[in-house]
Each structure stands twice: as structure tokens, then as C-alpha cells.
PDB file of C-alpha atoms in Angstrom:
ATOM      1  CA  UNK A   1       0.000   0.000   0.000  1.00  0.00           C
ATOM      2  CA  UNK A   2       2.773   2.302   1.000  1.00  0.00           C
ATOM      3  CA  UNK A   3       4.612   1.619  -1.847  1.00  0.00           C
ATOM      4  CA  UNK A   4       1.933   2.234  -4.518  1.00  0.00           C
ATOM      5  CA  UNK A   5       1.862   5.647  -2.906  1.00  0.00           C
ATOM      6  CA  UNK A   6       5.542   5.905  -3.913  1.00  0.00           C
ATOM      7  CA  UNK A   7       5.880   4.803  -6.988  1.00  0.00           C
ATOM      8  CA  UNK A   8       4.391   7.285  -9.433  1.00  0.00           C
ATOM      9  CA  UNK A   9       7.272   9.560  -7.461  1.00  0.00           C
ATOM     10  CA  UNK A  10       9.746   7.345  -8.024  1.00  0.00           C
ATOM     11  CA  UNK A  11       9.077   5.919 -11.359  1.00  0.00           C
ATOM     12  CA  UNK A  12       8.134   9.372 -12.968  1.00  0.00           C
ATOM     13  CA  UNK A  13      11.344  11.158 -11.240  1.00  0.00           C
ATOM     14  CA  UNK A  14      14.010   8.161 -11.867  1.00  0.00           C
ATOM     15  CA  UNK A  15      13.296   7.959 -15.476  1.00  0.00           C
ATOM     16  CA  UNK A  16      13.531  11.668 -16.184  1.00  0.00           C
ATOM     17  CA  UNK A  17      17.123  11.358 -14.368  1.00  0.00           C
ATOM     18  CA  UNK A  18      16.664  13.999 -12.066  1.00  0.00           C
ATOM     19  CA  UNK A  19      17.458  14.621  -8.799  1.00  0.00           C
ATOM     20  CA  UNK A  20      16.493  11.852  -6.265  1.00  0.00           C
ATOM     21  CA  UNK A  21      16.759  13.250  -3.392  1.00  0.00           C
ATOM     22  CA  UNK A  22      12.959  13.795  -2.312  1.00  0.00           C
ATOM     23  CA  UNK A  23      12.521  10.195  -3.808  1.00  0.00           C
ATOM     24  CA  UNK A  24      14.923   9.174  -1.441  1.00  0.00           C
ATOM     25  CA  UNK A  25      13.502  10.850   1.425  1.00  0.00           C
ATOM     26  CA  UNK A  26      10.280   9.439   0.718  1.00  0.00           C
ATOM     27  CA  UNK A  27      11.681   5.617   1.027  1.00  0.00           C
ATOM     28  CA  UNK A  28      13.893   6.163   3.680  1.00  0.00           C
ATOM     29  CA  UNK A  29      11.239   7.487   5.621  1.00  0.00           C
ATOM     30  CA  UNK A  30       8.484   5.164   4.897  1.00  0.00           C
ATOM     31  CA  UNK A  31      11.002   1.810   5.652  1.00  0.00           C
ATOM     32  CA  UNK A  32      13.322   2.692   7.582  1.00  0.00           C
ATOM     33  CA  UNK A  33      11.614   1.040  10.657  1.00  0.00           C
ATOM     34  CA  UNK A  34      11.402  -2.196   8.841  1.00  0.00           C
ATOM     35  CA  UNK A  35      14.379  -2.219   7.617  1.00  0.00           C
ATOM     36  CA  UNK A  36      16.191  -1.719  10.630  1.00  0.00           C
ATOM     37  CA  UNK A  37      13.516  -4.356  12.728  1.00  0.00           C
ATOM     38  CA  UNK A  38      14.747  -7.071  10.107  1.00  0.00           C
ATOM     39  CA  UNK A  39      18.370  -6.275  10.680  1.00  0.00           C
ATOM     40  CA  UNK A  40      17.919  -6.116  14.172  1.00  0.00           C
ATOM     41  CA  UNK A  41      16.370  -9.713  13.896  1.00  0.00           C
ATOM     42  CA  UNK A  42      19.410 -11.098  12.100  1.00  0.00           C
ATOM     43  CA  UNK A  43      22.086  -9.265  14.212  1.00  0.00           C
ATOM     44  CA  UNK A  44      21.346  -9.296  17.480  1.00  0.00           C
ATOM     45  CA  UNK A  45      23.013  -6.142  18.951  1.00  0.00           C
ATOM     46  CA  UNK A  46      21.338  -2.452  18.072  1.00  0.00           C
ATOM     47  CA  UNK A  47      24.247  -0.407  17.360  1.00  0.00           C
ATOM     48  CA  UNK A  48      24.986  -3.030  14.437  1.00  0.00           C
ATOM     49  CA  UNK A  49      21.844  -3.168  13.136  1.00  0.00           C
ATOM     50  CA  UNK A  50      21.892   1.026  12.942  1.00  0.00           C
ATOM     51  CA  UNK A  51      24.781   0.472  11.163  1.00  0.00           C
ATOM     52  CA  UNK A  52      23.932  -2.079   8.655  1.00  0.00           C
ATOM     53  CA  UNK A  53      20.390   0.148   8.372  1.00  0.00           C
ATOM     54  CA  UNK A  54      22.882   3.305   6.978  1.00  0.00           C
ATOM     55  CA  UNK A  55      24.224   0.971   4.941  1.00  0.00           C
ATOM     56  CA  UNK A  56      21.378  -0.136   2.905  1.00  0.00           C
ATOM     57  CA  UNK A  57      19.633   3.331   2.256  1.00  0.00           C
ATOM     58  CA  UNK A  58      23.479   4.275   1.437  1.00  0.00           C
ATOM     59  CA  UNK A  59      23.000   1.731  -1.426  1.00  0.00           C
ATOM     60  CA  UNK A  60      19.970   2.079  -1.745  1.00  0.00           C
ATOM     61  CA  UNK A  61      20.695   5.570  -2.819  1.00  0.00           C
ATOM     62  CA  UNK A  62      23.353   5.204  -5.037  1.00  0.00           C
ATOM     63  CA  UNK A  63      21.281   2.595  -6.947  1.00  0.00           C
ATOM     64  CA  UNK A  64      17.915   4.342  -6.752  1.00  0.00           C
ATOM     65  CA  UNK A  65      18.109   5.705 -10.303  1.00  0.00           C
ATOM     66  CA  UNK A  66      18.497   2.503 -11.575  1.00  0.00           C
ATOM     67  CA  UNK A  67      15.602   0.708  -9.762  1.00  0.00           C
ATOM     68  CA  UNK A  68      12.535  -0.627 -12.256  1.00  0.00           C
ATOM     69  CA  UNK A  69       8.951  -1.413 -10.921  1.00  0.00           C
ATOM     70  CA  UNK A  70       9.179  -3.787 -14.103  1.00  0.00           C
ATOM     71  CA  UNK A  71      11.701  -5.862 -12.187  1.00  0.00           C
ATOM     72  CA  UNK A  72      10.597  -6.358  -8.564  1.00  0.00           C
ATOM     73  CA  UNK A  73       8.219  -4.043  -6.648  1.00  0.00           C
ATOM     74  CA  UNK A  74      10.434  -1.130  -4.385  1.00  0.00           C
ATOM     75  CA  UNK A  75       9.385  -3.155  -1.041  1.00  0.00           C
ATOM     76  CA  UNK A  76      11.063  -6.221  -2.239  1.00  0.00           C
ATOM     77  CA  UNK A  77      14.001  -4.883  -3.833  1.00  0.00           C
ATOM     78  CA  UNK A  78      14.817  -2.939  -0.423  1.00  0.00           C
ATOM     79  CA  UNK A  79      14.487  -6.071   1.565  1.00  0.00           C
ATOM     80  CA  UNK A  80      16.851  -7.825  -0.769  1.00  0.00           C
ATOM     81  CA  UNK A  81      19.789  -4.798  -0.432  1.00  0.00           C
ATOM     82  CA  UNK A  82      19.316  -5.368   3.439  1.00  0.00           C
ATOM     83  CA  UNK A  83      19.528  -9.047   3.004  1.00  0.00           C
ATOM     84  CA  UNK A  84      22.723  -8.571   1.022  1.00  0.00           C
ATOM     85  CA  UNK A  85      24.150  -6.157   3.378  1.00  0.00           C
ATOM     86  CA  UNK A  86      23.177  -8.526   6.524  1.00  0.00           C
ATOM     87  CA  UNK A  87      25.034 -11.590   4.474  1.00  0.00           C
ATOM     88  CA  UNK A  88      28.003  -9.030   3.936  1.00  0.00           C
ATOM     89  CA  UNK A  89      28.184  -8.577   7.365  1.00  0.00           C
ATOM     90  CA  UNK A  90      28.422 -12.305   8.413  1.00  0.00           C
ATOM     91  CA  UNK A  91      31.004 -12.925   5.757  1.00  0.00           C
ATOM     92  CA  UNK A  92      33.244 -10.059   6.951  1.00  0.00           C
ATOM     93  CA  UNK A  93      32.374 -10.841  10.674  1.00  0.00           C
ATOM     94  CA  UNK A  94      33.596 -14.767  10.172  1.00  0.00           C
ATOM     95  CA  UNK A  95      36.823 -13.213   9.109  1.00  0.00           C
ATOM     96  CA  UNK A  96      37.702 -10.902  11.949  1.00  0.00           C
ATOM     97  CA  UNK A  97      36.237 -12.174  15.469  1.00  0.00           C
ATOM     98  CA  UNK A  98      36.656  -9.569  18.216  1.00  0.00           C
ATOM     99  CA  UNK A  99      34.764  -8.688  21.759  1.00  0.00           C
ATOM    100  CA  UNK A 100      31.504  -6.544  21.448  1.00  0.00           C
ATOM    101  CA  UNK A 101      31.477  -4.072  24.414  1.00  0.00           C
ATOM    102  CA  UNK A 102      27.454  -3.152  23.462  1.00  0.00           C
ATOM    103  CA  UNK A 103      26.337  -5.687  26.548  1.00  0.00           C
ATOM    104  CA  UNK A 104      28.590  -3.441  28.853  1.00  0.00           C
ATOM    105  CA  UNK A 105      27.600  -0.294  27.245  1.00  0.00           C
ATOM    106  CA  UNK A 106      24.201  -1.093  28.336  1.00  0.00           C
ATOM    107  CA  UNK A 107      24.433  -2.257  31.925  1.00  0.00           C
ATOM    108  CA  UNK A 108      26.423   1.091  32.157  1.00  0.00           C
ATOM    109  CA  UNK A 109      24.114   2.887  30.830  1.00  0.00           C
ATOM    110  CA  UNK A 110      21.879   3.271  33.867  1.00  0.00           C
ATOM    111  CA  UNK A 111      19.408   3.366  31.776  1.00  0.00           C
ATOM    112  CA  UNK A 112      16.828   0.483  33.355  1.00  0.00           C
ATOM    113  CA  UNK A 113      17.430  -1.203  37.162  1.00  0.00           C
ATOM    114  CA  UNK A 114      20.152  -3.743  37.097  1.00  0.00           C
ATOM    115  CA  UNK A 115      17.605  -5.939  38.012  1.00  0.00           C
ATOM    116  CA  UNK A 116      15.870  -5.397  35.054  1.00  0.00           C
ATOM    117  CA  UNK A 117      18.794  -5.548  32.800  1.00  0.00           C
ATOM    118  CA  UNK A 118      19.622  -8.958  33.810  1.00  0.00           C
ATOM    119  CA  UNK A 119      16.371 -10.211  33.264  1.00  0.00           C
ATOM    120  CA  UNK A 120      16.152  -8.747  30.105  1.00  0.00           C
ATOM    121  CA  UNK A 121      19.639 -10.198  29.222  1.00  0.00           C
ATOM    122  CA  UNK A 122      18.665 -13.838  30.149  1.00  0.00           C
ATOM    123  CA  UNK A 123      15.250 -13.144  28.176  1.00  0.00           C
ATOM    124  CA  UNK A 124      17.390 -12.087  25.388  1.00  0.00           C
ATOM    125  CA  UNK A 125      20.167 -14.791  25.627  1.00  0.00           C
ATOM    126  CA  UNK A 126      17.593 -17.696  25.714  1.00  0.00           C
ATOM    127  CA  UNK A 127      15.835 -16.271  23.059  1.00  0.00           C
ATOM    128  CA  UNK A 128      19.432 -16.270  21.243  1.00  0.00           C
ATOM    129  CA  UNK A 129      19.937 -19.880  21.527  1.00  0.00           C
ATOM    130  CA  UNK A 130      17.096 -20.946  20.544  1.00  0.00           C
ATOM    131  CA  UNK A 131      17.332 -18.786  17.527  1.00  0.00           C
ATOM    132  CA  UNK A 132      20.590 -20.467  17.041  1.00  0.00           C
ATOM    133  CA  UNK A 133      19.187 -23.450  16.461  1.00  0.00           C
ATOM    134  CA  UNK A 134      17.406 -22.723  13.280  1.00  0.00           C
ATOM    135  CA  UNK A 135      19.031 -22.799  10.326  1.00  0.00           C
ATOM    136  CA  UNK A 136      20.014 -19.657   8.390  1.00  0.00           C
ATOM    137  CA  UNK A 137      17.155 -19.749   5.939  1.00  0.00           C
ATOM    138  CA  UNK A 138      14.919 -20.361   8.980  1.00  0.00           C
ATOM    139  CA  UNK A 139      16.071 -17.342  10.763  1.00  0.00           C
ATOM    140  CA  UNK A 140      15.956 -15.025   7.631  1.00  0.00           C
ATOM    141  CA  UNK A 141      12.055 -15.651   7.485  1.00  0.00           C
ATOM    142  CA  UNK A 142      11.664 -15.155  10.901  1.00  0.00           C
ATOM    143  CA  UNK A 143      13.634 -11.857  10.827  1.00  0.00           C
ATOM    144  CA  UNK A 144      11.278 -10.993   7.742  1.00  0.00           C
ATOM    145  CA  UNK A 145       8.056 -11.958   8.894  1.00  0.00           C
ATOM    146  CA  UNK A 146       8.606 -10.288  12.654  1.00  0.00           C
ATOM    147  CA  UNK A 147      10.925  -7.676  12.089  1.00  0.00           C
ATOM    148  CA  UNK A 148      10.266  -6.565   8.696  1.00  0.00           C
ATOM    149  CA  UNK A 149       7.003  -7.080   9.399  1.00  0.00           C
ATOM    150  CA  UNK A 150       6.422  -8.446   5.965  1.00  0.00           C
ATOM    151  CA  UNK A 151       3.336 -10.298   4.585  1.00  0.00           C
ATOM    152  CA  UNK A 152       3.937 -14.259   3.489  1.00  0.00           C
ATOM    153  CA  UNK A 153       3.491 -13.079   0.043  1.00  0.00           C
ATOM    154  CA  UNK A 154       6.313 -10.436   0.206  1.00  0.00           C
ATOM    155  CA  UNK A 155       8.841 -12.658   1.760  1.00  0.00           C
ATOM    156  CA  UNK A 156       7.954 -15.283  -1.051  1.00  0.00           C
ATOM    157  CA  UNK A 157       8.814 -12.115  -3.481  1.00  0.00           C
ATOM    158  CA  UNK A 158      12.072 -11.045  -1.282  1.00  0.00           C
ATOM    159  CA  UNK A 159      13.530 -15.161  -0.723  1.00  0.00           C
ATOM    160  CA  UNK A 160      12.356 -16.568  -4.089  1.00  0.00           C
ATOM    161  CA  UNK A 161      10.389 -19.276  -2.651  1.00  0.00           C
ATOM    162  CA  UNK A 162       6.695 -19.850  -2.742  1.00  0.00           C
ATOM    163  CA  UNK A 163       4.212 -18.162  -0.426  1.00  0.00           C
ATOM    164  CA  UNK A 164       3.290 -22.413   0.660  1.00  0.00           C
ATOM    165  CA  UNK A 165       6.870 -22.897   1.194  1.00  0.00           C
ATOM    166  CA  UNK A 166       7.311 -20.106   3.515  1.00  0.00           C
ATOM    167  CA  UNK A 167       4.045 -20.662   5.447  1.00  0.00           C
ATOM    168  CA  UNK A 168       5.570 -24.177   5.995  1.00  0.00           C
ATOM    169  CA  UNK A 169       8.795 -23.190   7.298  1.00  0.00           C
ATOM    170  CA  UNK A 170       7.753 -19.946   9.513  1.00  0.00           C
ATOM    171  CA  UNK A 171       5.249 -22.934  11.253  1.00  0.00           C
ATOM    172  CA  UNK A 172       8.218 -25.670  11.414  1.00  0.00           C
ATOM    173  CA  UNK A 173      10.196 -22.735  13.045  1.00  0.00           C
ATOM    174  CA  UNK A 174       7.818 -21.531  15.059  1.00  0.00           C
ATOM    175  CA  UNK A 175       7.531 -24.944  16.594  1.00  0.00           C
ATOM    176  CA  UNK A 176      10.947 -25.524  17.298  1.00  0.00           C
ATOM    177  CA  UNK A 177      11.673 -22.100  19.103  1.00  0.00           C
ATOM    178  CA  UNK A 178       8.554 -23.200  21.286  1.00  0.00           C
ATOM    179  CA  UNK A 179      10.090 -26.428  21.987  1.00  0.00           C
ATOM    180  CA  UNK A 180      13.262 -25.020  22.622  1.00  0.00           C
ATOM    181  CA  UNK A 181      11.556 -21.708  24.603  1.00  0.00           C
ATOM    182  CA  UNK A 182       8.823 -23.534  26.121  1.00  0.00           C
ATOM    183  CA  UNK A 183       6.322 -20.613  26.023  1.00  0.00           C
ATOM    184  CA  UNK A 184       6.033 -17.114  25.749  1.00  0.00           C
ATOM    185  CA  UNK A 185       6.107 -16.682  29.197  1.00  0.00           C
ATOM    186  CA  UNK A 186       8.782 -18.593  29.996  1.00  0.00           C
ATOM    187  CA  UNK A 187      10.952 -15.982  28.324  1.00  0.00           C
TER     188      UNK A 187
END
């Protein structure tokens, strides 16, 4: 919906080769949230994901006056820069392994109780683990169904697979965090 709203401002100012900045502004604004939620999903730690976010409207910028409607609708060819990015990430992160000080950051922070914070953190590690345990396919479709918020029919679009095939394997995975979880509550 938001992006037919965007397109005849895209489309119309892209092809003309003009300037793209309000085009731009226009995306960034209406996805950014998404975006970011889906990176967040995949990454684990904020700061990262704001990074990673910057990286794909950077992209996504540079590329914009090349996008076609013709070739993939704007929401899906976002969500596949971010996946991209998020892959280039892992790739370059299983080259250079070093200590993440975000976890201390935040308990300094004083921000929340420290009773809170660790409660949060076990919440957060035990939802880690079990995320762990699904495969990397299985954890991109959770990261865009829940923090992309997208429809099944738009991650079928964004992965390539049918809108069946990911109903299948967002159940499968749903079941297996539960079993590894428990419940919602037990988190």
C-alpha cells in the first residue's frame, strides 16, 4: 500500500534522471523502521543493526536511479539490499572475530534497574539460543516476517520461494523455538 503511494514519485522522477533526493527521502522514511527491525532480527546487537540500516539506504541511494517497478516491486528490492548487506556482514564478521562491548555499554548505561537488565539479558540470551538453532534460511524468514514485518506473500517475493513454502517453514520454526523456549512466558 505504502509503496503504490511511492511509486508514481519514483518511477516518474528516476526515469527523467533527475534529482532523487525527495525520492529518497520518501523511502527512507516510509522503511526505515522495517528495515532496521529485520536487521535487528538477524544481528542481534542495536548499534549493528543502525549500522547495517545506513548501509542499505546508502545503497539504496546510489542505486535508486536505476531501480525498475518492471523488475521487482520497491518493497522487495529494499528487503533484498538489506539481506545482502546482513550476508556481507556475516562474511566479513567470520573473518575478523573480536569482543563486542554493546552488553557493557548497556548495563552502564543506567538506563533500566540492574535488576531489570539482567532479566532482560537472560530473556534475550535464551531467546538467542534458541534462535541459534534454526538454520540460516529459517532465521531469515523469521527476521522478515517479525521484524520486517512483511506479509507471506512479500517474503515469497524477497527469498524466491513460494508463499506455501514459507508458510511451511515460519510454522516448522515456530515450533521448534517453542520447543526449545517452552512458552512465551517462559521468556
Amino acid at each position: 500500500m505504502q509503496e503504490r503511494a511511492l511509486l508514481p514519485l519514483i518511477h516518474g522522477r528516476v526515469q527523467e534522471k533527475t534529482e532523487t533526493e525527495p525520492e529518497f527521502t520518501a523511502v527512507f522514511e516510509t522503511y526505515y523502521k522495517r528495515i532496521f527491525n529485520y536487521i535487528a532480527y538477524r544481528v542481534n546487537c542495536r548499534y549493528t543493526a543502525e549500522d547495517l540500516a545506513s548501509q542499505v539506504f546508502e545503497k539504496t541511494l546510489s542505486k535508486l536511479p536505476g531501480y525498475s517497478p518492471e523488475r521487482a516491486p520497491l518493497e522487495v528490492w529494499l528487503f533484498a539490499i538489506a539481506r545482502n548487506v546482513v550476508n556481507d556482514y556475516y562474511r566479513s564478521r567470520a573473518r575478523h572475530r573480536f569482543f563486542s562491548l554493546d552488553a557493557i555499554r548497556e548495563l552502564v548505561s543506567g538506563k533500566k534497574e540492574p535488576e531489570d537488565l539482567i532479566l532482560e539479558g537472560e530473556r534475550s540470551d535464551r531467546l538467542k539460543l534458541a534462535l541459534d538453532t534454526l538454520s540460516e534460511k529459517e532465521r531469515n524468514i523469521i527476521a522478515l516476517k517479525f521484524g520486517a514485518d512483511l506479509k507471506n506473500t512479500e517474503i515469497a517475493l524477497v527469498t524466491g520461494m513460494t508463499e506455501s513454502n514459507v508458510g511451511v517453514i515460519l510454522y516448522r520454526s515456530m515450533r521448534k523455538l517453542k520447543s526449545e523456549i517452552g512458552s512465551v512466558e517462559g521468556l
